[in-house]
Amino acid sequence: MTAWITHLRFSRKFALIGALAFLLFAVPTALLLKDTADKVAVAQRERLGLAPGSELLRLLQQTQQHRGLSAAFLSGAASAGATRQERQNEVEATQARVRTALGPLEDRALLDRMDGIGREWQALVAGVSGKSLTGAQSNQQHIALIGHVLDLIDDVANSSGLALDPDASTYYVQRAVLGPLPRLTESLGQMRARGAVVLGRGDASPEDRARIDGLAERSRQNYDDARKSLELAAGRDGLPAAVERARAAAVTSAQEGFKLADESIIQPQTLTLASTEWVDRMTRVIDAQFVLVTNAFDLLRDSLDAQISTLRQGLIWLCVALAALSLVALWVMVMITRTTTRSLDSAVRLAEAVAAGDLTVQVQAQGRDEVARLLVAMQGMTAQLSAVVGSVRSNSESVATASAQI
């Protein structure tokens, strides 16, 4: 290796050093770019989970509304029949949009689960439409179906990567939007459906009252979990104004719903509230929760979009900085190679001229590096050698003249 290196010209030695330096620069640079690009890709896949997540939340709301209307319809409230049919049509349209939104995730398991939800739904609405189910049976089947919808929401969060977002703010927002907030609406939805059955029957057993009271307590727990997640997402800056207003309205509305349940079902011995009015008033309570869900979901979308934008800008600036640094490094290497080889070429020409007996060659040393000092020294040596040769020639002529005179 040493012998091979010693036989290389300086320009090739510099080229070899440059190639090694390029590899040392290129490998970690490529790894850094790949890591940043992977982060962008992860964030973009998370973004793909927002569309099906949004549609699934809408499906959850509509299915819960259908449950309450079905309970009233099966309890004898004929006026709820037309509204229930409208809600059925909306649910089926939303199911189709969910299937479409799941496509970009390219996860066959999600589509299979959605197909299963569709089959359960068809069997359920057939029983409700034909009144082959009781109100209690309808509630139970709706609860099972909605449980599968909630599970699918979790599956979408896991498949898209939303559930594991590395950004703390985005992570806590998605946890609130896709976790306790939907479960809060489901607890209130079960209250609405059970209350409709009880009020339609005109009688509430102690077990019925205990169940509704338990659902109210579960709703409070779900709200507390959602509130903690949102507060952790907001940090010291607090929640955005729209989300904070929606949160305050949701709390106020939920308290009204708890009070309505207490005064209309849990406490009174005689039930006088019409089931349709109960469904309408509880629907307004639940809709207020979904306003909070919508605003929090918008916060999630904005947070994720900001994260993607920041990563993309960082990747662009990284590429620009690396490209500029590469050009500067290349320019410096070329200039060092050029100036060094030029100086060495001048030194070689001077040495060859002296070896040939030509002491008249002049070279111009530039700079203060070692090669420049070598050129200065060689130029001084040539001058001294020329003076010595001149002196010898003069002395030889004097000797020749003296010899002739003798």
GROMACS .gro file of C-alpha atoms in nm:
model
  406
    1MET     CA    1   0.000   0.000   0.000
    2THR     CA    2   0.280   0.241   0.091
    3ALA     CA    3   0.463   0.174  -0.235
    4TRP     CA    4   0.141   0.226  -0.429
    5ILE     CA    5   0.073   0.555  -0.257
    6THR     CA    6   0.427   0.681  -0.316
    7HIS     CA    7   0.387   0.621  -0.691
    8LEU     CA    8   0.074   0.840  -0.710
    9ARG     CA    9   0.086   1.197  -0.826
   10PHE     CA   10  -0.015   1.458  -0.571
   11SER     CA   11  -0.334   1.538  -0.763
   12ARG     CA   12  -0.440   1.173  -0.736
   13LYS     CA   13  -0.343   1.161  -0.370
   14PHE     CA   14  -0.567   1.459  -0.309
   15ALA     CA   15  -0.842   1.291  -0.512
   16LEU     CA   16  -0.807   0.980  -0.296
   17ILE     CA   17  -0.830   1.184   0.022
   18GLY     CA   18  -1.133   1.365  -0.121
   19ALA     CA   19  -1.305   1.036  -0.202
   20LEU     CA   20  -1.249   0.908   0.152
   21ALA     CA   21  -1.374   1.236   0.296
   22PHE     CA   22  -1.682   1.214   0.073
   23LEU     CA   23  -1.762   0.866   0.203
   24LEU     CA   24  -1.718   0.979   0.563
   25PHE     CA   25  -1.955   1.267   0.489
   26ALA     CA   26  -2.203   1.078   0.271
   27VAL     CA   27  -2.276   0.781   0.499
   28PRO     CA   28  -2.393   0.972   0.809
   29THR     CA   29  -2.563   1.230   0.585
   30ALA     CA   30  -2.761   0.959   0.409
   31LEU     CA   31  -2.860   0.808   0.745
   32LEU     CA   32  -2.970   1.149   0.872
   33LEU     CA   33  -3.174   1.219   0.560
   34LYS     CA   34  -3.331   0.873   0.576
   35ASP     CA   35  -3.424   0.921   0.941
   36THR     CA   36  -3.589   1.257   0.866
   37ALA     CA   37  -3.765   1.119   0.559
   38ASP     CA   38  -3.890   0.824   0.767
   39LYS     CA   39  -4.034   1.066   1.023
   40VAL     CA   40  -4.216   1.251   0.746
   41ALA     CA   41  -4.348   0.920   0.610
   42VAL     CA   42  -4.468   0.816   0.956
   43ALA     CA   43  -4.647   1.148   1.007
   44GLN     CA   44  -4.806   1.121   0.661
   45ARG     CA   45  -4.935   0.771   0.741
   46GLU     CA   46  -5.078   0.904   1.065
   47ARG     CA   47  -5.250   1.169   0.853
   48LEU     CA   48  -5.412   0.888   0.652
   49GLY     CA   49  -5.582   0.772   0.972
   50LEU     CA   50  -5.765   1.101   1.021
   51ALA     CA   51  -6.019   1.054   0.742
   52PRO     CA   52  -6.146   0.710   0.855
   53GLY     CA   53  -6.122   0.825   1.217
   54SER     CA   54  -6.345   1.124   1.145
   55GLU     CA   55  -6.598   0.912   0.957
   56LEU     CA   56  -6.599   0.650   1.232
   57LEU     CA   57  -6.674   0.916   1.492
   58ARG     CA   58  -6.963   1.035   1.277
   59LEU     CA   59  -7.079   0.673   1.243
   60LEU     CA   60  -7.060   0.637   1.619
   61GLN     CA   61  -7.281   0.941   1.671
   62GLN     CA   62  -7.538   0.835   1.413
   63THR     CA   63  -7.553   0.477   1.543
   64GLN     CA   64  -7.606   0.606   1.896
   65GLN     CA   65  -7.887   0.829   1.772
   66HIS     CA   66  -8.041   0.534   1.590
   67ARG     CA   67  -8.030   0.336   1.913
   68GLY     CA   68  -8.226   0.603   2.102
   69LEU     CA   69  -8.481   0.641   1.824
   70SER     CA   70  -8.517   0.263   1.796
   71ALA     CA   71  -8.582   0.237   2.169
   72ALA     CA   72  -8.856   0.499   2.144
   73PHE     CA   73  -8.996   0.340   1.827
   74LEU     CA   74  -9.007  -0.008   1.980
   75SER     CA   75  -9.165   0.134   2.296
   76GLY     CA   76  -9.465   0.253   2.098
   77ALA     CA   77  -9.366   0.606   1.993
   78ALA     CA   78  -9.483   0.592   1.632
   79SER     CA   79  -9.359   0.948   1.569
   80ALA     CA   80  -9.000   0.822   1.605
   81GLY     CA   81  -9.036   0.583   1.313
   82ALA     CA   82  -8.971   0.829   1.030
   83THR     CA   83  -8.677   0.990   1.207
   84ARG     CA   84  -8.533   0.646   1.279
   85GLN     CA   85  -8.552   0.556   0.911
   86GLU     CA   86  -8.370   0.877   0.818
   87ARG     CA   87  -8.100   0.799   1.069
   88GLN     CA   88  -8.071   0.446   0.930
   89ASN     CA   89  -8.007   0.587   0.583
   90GLU     CA   90  -7.745   0.825   0.722
   91VAL     CA   91  -7.569   0.539   0.904
   92GLU     CA   92  -7.551   0.331   0.589
   93ALA     CA   93  -7.414   0.623   0.386
   94THR     CA   94  -7.149   0.686   0.652
   95GLN     CA   95  -7.053   0.318   0.654
   96ALA     CA   96  -6.982   0.343   0.281
   97ARG     CA   97  -6.762   0.651   0.340
   98VAL     CA   98  -6.574   0.468   0.614
   99ARG     CA   99  -6.490   0.183   0.376
  100THR     CA  100  -6.363   0.434   0.119
  101ALA     CA  101  -6.156   0.622   0.378
  102LEU     CA  102  -5.997   0.298   0.503
  103GLY     CA  103  -5.860   0.217   0.157
  104PRO     CA  104  -5.542   0.434   0.167
  105LEU     CA  105  -5.427   0.257   0.485
  106GLU     CA  106  -5.403  -0.067   0.285
  107ASP     CA  107  -5.492  -0.276   0.590
  108ARG     CA  108  -5.718  -0.563   0.492
  109ALA     CA  109  -5.798  -0.645   0.854
  110LEU     CA  110  -5.962  -0.305   0.900
  111LEU     CA  111  -6.183  -0.357   0.597
  112ASP     CA  112  -6.280  -0.703   0.720
  113ARG     CA  113  -6.383  -0.559   1.057
  114MET     CA  114  -6.585  -0.289   0.884
  115ASP     CA  115  -6.759  -0.552   0.672
  116GLY     CA  116  -6.845  -0.737   0.993
  117ILE     CA  117  -6.995  -0.419   1.137
  118GLY     CA  118  -7.200  -0.380   0.819
  119ARG     CA  119  -7.342  -0.732   0.851
  120GLU     CA  120  -7.429  -0.677   1.217
  121TRP     CA  121  -7.599  -0.353   1.123
  122GLN     CA  122  -7.815  -0.513   0.856
  123ALA     CA  123  -7.934  -0.781   1.096
  124LEU     CA  124  -8.006  -0.517   1.361
  125VAL     CA  125  -8.211  -0.280   1.144
  126ALA     CA  126  -8.407  -0.573   1.004
  127GLY     CA  127  -8.511  -0.664   1.358
  128VAL     CA  128  -8.595  -0.304   1.449
  129SER     CA  129  -8.789  -0.233   1.130
  130GLY     CA  130  -8.989  -0.553   1.165
  131LYS     CA  131  -9.033  -0.498   1.542
  132SER     CA  132  -8.908  -0.849   1.604
  133LEU     CA  133  -8.686  -0.708   1.881
  134THR     CA  134  -8.784  -0.559   2.213
  135GLY     CA  135  -8.641  -0.226   2.322
  136ALA     CA  136  -8.401  -0.399   2.560
  137GLN     CA  137  -8.285  -0.640   2.291
  138SER     CA  138  -8.232  -0.354   2.049
  139ASN     CA  139  -8.025  -0.172   2.310
  140GLN     CA  140  -7.808  -0.476   2.372
  141GLN     CA  141  -7.743  -0.531   2.002
  142HIS     CA  142  -7.670  -0.162   1.951
  143ILE     CA  143  -7.426  -0.169   2.243
  144ALA     CA  144  -7.243  -0.466   2.092
  145LEU     CA  145  -7.233  -0.299   1.749
  146ILE     CA  146  -7.109   0.032   1.889
  147GLY     CA  147  -6.847  -0.156   2.088
  148HIS     CA  148  -6.714  -0.291   1.759
  149VAL     CA  149  -6.712   0.062   1.615
  150LEU     CA  150  -6.510   0.183   1.915
  151ASP     CA  151  -6.270  -0.109   1.869
  152LEU     CA  152  -6.231  -0.019   1.502
  153ILE     CA  153  -6.147   0.338   1.599
  154ASP     CA  154  -5.868   0.199   1.818
  155ASP     CA  155  -5.755  -0.029   1.534
  156VAL     CA  156  -5.734   0.265   1.293
  157ALA     CA  157  -5.527   0.459   1.547
  158ASN     CA  158  -5.290   0.164   1.583
  159SER     CA  159  -5.268   0.082   1.212
  160SER     CA  160  -5.201   0.441   1.109
  161GLY     CA  161  -4.957   0.502   1.394
  162LEU     CA  162  -5.163   0.775   1.557
  163ALA     CA  163  -5.165   0.584   1.885
  164LEU     CA  164  -4.783   0.599   1.899
  165ASP     CA  165  -4.720   0.954   1.779
  166PRO     CA  166  -4.382   1.071   1.917
  167ASP     CA  167  -4.499   1.430   1.966
  168ALA     CA  168  -4.644   1.467   2.315
  169SER     CA  169  -4.910   1.722   2.219
  170THR     CA  170  -5.038   1.516   1.923
  171TYR     CA  171  -5.028   1.197   2.129
  172TYR     CA  172  -5.246   1.333   2.410
  173VAL     CA  173  -5.492   1.496   2.170
  174GLN     CA  174  -5.545   1.173   1.977
  175ARG     CA  175  -5.577   0.981   2.301
  176ALA     CA  176  -5.861   1.211   2.410
  177VAL     CA  177  -6.032   1.222   2.071
  178LEU     CA  178  -6.013   0.850   1.995
  179GLY     CA  179  -6.042   0.719   2.351
  180PRO     CA  180  -6.235   0.867   2.645
  181LEU     CA  181  -6.440   1.122   2.448
  182PRO     CA  182  -6.609   0.861   2.224
  183ARG     CA  183  -6.661   0.638   2.527
  184LEU     CA  184  -6.814   0.935   2.710
  185THR     CA  185  -7.068   0.976   2.431
  186GLU     CA  186  -7.140   0.602   2.442
  187SER     CA  187  -7.211   0.613   2.816
  188LEU     CA  188  -7.452   0.901   2.759
  189GLY     CA  189  -7.598   0.718   2.459
  190GLN     CA  190  -7.670   0.412   2.670
  191MET     CA  191  -7.838   0.641   2.923
  192ARG     CA  192  -8.054   0.781   2.644
  193ALA     CA  193  -8.154   0.437   2.514
  194ARG     CA  194  -8.222   0.281   2.856
  195GLY     CA  195  -8.417   0.587   2.963
  196ALA     CA  196  -8.628   0.573   2.648
  197VAL     CA  197  -8.719   0.211   2.719
  198VAL     CA  198  -8.800   0.284   3.084
  199LEU     CA  199  -9.006   0.595   3.005
  200GLY     CA  200  -9.184   0.419   2.720
  201ARG     CA  201  -9.280   0.143   2.962
  202GLY     CA  202  -9.382   0.399   3.224
  203ASP     CA  203  -9.207   0.215   3.505
  204ALA     CA  204  -8.850   0.194   3.635
  205SER     CA  205  -8.729  -0.090   3.851
  206PRO     CA  206  -8.455  -0.035   4.111
  207GLU     CA  207  -8.219  -0.215   3.875
  208ASP     CA  208  -8.308   0.028   3.593
  209ARG     CA  209  -8.247   0.327   3.817
  210ALA     CA  210  -7.914   0.183   3.936
  211ARG     CA  211  -7.801   0.117   3.580
  212ILE     CA  212  -7.877   0.469   3.465
  213ASP     CA  213  -7.706   0.612   3.772
  214GLY     CA  214  -7.404   0.390   3.700
  215LEU     CA  215  -7.391   0.510   3.341
  216ALA     CA  216  -7.391   0.869   3.465
  217GLU     CA  217  -7.095   0.791   3.691
  218ARG     CA  218  -6.910   0.619   3.405
  219SER     CA  219  -6.970   0.929   3.190
  220ARG     CA  220  -6.810   1.147   3.456
  221GLN     CA  221  -6.506   0.918   3.469
  222ASN     CA  222  -6.469   0.922   3.092
  223TYR     CA  223  -6.490   1.300   3.092
  224ASP     CA  224  -6.219   1.324   3.359
  225ASP     CA  225  -5.989   1.103   3.149
  226ALA     CA  226  -6.054   1.317   2.840
  227ARG     CA  227  -5.996   1.638   3.033
  228LYS     CA  228  -5.659   1.517   3.164
  229SER     CA  229  -5.544   1.419   2.815
  230LEU     CA  230  -5.649   1.755   2.670
  231GLU     CA  231  -5.475   1.944   2.950
  232LEU     CA  232  -5.155   1.745   2.893
  233ALA     CA  233  -5.180   1.820   2.520
  234ALA     CA  234  -5.227   2.192   2.581
  235GLY     CA  235  -4.939   2.226   2.828
  236ARG     CA  236  -4.884   2.571   2.977
  237ASP     CA  237  -5.041   2.756   2.684
  238GLY     CA  238  -5.386   2.613   2.752
  239LEU     CA  239  -5.640   2.481   2.507
  240PRO     CA  240  -5.731   2.679   2.193
  241ALA     CA  241  -6.031   2.907   2.246
  242ALA     CA  242  -6.267   2.699   2.030
  243VAL     CA  243  -6.179   2.377   2.212
  244GLU     CA  244  -6.211   2.543   2.554
  245ARG     CA  245  -6.555   2.684   2.467
  246ALA     CA  246  -6.668   2.343   2.341
  247ARG     CA  247  -6.533   2.178   2.656
  248ALA     CA  248  -6.716   2.421   2.886
  249ALA     CA  249  -7.040   2.377   2.688
  250ALA     CA  250  -7.002   1.999   2.697
  251VAL     CA  251  -6.958   2.000   3.075
  252THR     CA  252  -7.261   2.224   3.126
  253SER     CA  253  -7.472   2.012   2.893
  254ALA     CA  254  -7.360   1.686   3.058
  255GLN     CA  255  -7.457   1.823   3.400
  256GLU     CA  256  -7.799   1.906   3.261
  257GLY     CA  257  -7.829   1.550   3.132
  258PHE     CA  258  -7.734   1.405   3.472
  259LYS     CA  259  -7.988   1.632   3.637
  260LEU     CA  260  -8.253   1.531   3.385
  261ALA     CA  261  -8.189   1.162   3.453
  262ASP     CA  262  -8.202   1.218   3.827
  263GLU     CA  263  -8.525   1.420   3.820
  264SER     CA  264  -8.704   1.220   3.551
  265ILE     CA  265  -8.604   0.857   3.618
  266ILE     CA  266  -8.382   0.794   3.921
  267GLN     CA  267  -8.571   0.987   4.190
  268PRO     CA  268  -8.944   1.004   4.101
  269GLN     CA  269  -9.173   0.716   4.185
  270THR     CA  270  -9.401   0.795   3.891
  271LEU     CA  271  -9.248   0.852   3.548
  272THR     CA  272  -9.422   1.129   3.357
  273LEU     CA  273  -9.164   1.242   3.098
  274ALA     CA  274  -9.243   1.125   2.745
  275SER     CA  275  -8.980   0.898   2.593
  276THR     CA  276  -8.958   1.114   2.278
  277GLU     CA  277  -8.885   1.425   2.485
  278TRP     CA  278  -8.623   1.234   2.683
  279VAL     CA  279  -8.456   1.121   2.359
  280ASP     CA  280  -8.462   1.474   2.217
  281ARG     CA  281  -8.316   1.635   2.529
  282MET     CA  282  -8.049   1.370   2.577
  283THR     CA  283  -7.962   1.393   2.209
  284ARG     CA  284  -7.887   1.763   2.259
  285VAL     CA  285  -7.666   1.669   2.554
  286ILE     CA  286  -7.475   1.412   2.348
  287ASP     CA  287  -7.451   1.645   2.049
  288ALA     CA  288  -7.272   1.895   2.275
  289GLN     CA  289  -7.016   1.625   2.353
  290PHE     CA  290  -6.968   1.562   1.982
  291VAL     CA  291  -6.905   1.933   1.929
  292LEU     CA  292  -6.616   1.891   2.171
  293VAL     CA  293  -6.507   1.577   1.982
  294THR     CA  294  -6.515   1.769   1.653
  295ASN     CA  295  -6.315   2.062   1.789
  296ALA     CA  296  -6.062   1.832   1.953
  297PHE     CA  297  -6.036   1.634   1.628
  298ASP     CA  298  -5.966   1.959   1.441
  299LEU     CA  299  -5.695   2.030   1.698
  300LEU     CA  300  -5.550   1.686   1.627
  301ARG     CA  301  -5.555   1.751   1.253
  302ASP     CA  302  -5.390   2.093   1.297
  303SER     CA  303  -5.127   1.949   1.530
  304LEU     CA  304  -5.044   1.670   1.287
  305ASP     CA  305  -5.035   1.907   0.988
  306ALA     CA  306  -4.802   2.139   1.178
  307GLN     CA  307  -4.581   1.843   1.264
  308ILE     CA  308  -4.564   1.732   0.899
  309SER     CA  309  -4.494   2.088   0.783
  310THR     CA  310  -4.215   2.128   1.037
  311LEU     CA  311  -4.058   1.796   0.938
  312ARG     CA  312  -4.077   1.880   0.568
  313GLN     CA  313  -3.926   2.223   0.619
  314GLY     CA  314  -3.654   2.070   0.833
  315LEU     CA  315  -3.581   1.815   0.560
  316ILE     CA  316  -3.564   2.086   0.295
  317TRP     CA  317  -3.334   2.307   0.500
  318LEU     CA  318  -3.120   2.007   0.586
  319CYS     CA  319  -3.082   1.923   0.217
  320VAL     CA  320  -3.000   2.285   0.133
  321ALA     CA  321  -2.744   2.309   0.414
  322LEU     CA  322  -2.581   1.980   0.319
  323ALA     CA  323  -2.572   2.077  -0.049
  324ALA     CA  324  -2.414   2.415   0.035
  325LEU     CA  325  -2.164   2.251   0.269
  326SER     CA  326  -2.079   1.994   0.002
  327LEU     CA  327  -2.017   2.265  -0.259
  328VAL     CA  328  -1.800   2.465  -0.019
  329ALA     CA  329  -1.602   2.153   0.076
  330LEU     CA  330  -1.557   2.063  -0.292
  331TRP     CA  331  -1.446   2.415  -0.379
  332VAL     CA  332  -1.194   2.421  -0.090
  333MET     CA  333  -1.058   2.080  -0.187
  334VAL     CA  334  -1.019   2.182  -0.553
  335MET     CA  335  -0.847   2.509  -0.461
  336ILE     CA  336  -0.609   2.337  -0.218
  337THR     CA  337  -0.528   2.070  -0.475
  338ARG     CA  338  -0.476   2.325  -0.752
  339THR     CA  339  -0.256   2.564  -0.554
  340THR     CA  340  -0.048   2.283  -0.402
  341THR     CA  341   0.012   2.101  -0.731
  342ARG     CA  342   0.094   2.430  -0.908
  343SER     CA  343   0.351   2.518  -0.643
  344LEU     CA  344   0.501   2.168  -0.659
  345ASP     CA  345   0.514   2.188  -1.040
  346SER     CA  346   0.703   2.518  -1.012
  347ALA     CA  347   0.949   2.362  -0.767
  348VAL     CA  348   1.000   2.065  -1.001
  349ARG     CA  349   1.062   2.294  -1.302
  350LEU     CA  350   1.313   2.497  -1.105
  351ALA     CA  351   1.495   2.188  -0.982
  352GLU     CA  352   1.504   2.039  -1.333
  353ALA     CA  353   1.634   2.366  -1.481
  354VAL     CA  354   1.913   2.381  -1.221
  355ALA     CA  355   1.997   2.019  -1.290
  356ALA     CA  356   2.023   2.107  -1.662
  357GLY     CA  357   2.257   2.397  -1.583
  358ASP     CA  358   2.000   2.673  -1.639
  359LEU     CA  359   2.023   2.915  -1.350
  360THR     CA  360   1.810   3.183  -1.511
  361VAL     CA  361   1.468   3.028  -1.438
  362GLN     CA  362   1.257   3.241  -1.205
  363VAL     CA  363   0.950   3.123  -1.011
  364GLN     CA  364   0.705   3.329  -0.810
  365ALA     CA  365   0.621   3.189  -0.467
  366GLN     CA  366   0.270   3.263  -0.345
  367GLY     CA  367   0.147   3.222   0.009
  368ARG     CA  368   0.322   3.121   0.326
  369ASP     CA  369   0.273   2.746   0.336
  370GLU     CA  370   0.552   2.488   0.332
  371VAL     CA  371   0.559   2.461  -0.048
  372ALA     CA  372   0.585   2.839  -0.081
  373ARG     CA  373   0.874   2.840   0.168
  374LEU     CA  374   1.037   2.560  -0.034
  375LEU     CA  375   1.011   2.770  -0.352
  376VAL     CA  376   1.159   3.073  -0.176
  377ALA     CA  377   1.443   2.860  -0.046
  378MET     CA  378   1.507   2.707  -0.390
  379GLN     CA  379   1.497   3.050  -0.552
  380GLY     CA  380   1.753   3.171  -0.298
  381MET     CA  381   1.964   2.861  -0.359
  382THR     CA  382   1.954   2.926  -0.734
  383ALA     CA  383   2.059   3.288  -0.680
  384GLN     CA  384   2.347   3.184  -0.454
  385LEU     CA  385   2.451   2.914  -0.698
  386SER     CA  386   2.444   3.164  -0.983
  387ALA     CA  387   2.664   3.400  -0.783
  388VAL     CA  388   2.907   3.120  -0.704
  389VAL     CA  389   2.924   3.017  -1.071
  390GLY     CA  390   2.981   3.381  -1.170
  391SER     CA  391   3.260   3.414  -0.917
  392VAL     CA  392   3.424   3.094  -1.035
  393ARG     CA  393   3.399   3.209  -1.397
  394SER     CA  394   3.555   3.546  -1.310
  395ASN     CA  395   3.837   3.382  -1.120
  396SER     CA  396   3.900   3.138  -1.402
  397GLU     CA  397   3.925   3.426  -1.649
  398SER     CA  398   4.171   3.605  -1.422
  399VAL     CA  399   4.381   3.288  -1.402
  400ALA     CA  400   4.372   3.253  -1.782
  401THR     CA  401   4.485   3.613  -1.828
  402ALA     CA  402   4.766   3.580  -1.574
  403SER     CA  403   4.876   3.256  -1.736
  404ALA     CA  404   4.891   3.423  -2.076
  405GLN     CA  405   5.097   3.710  -1.936
  406ILE     CA  406   5.341   3.468  -1.778
   0.00000   0.00000   0.00000
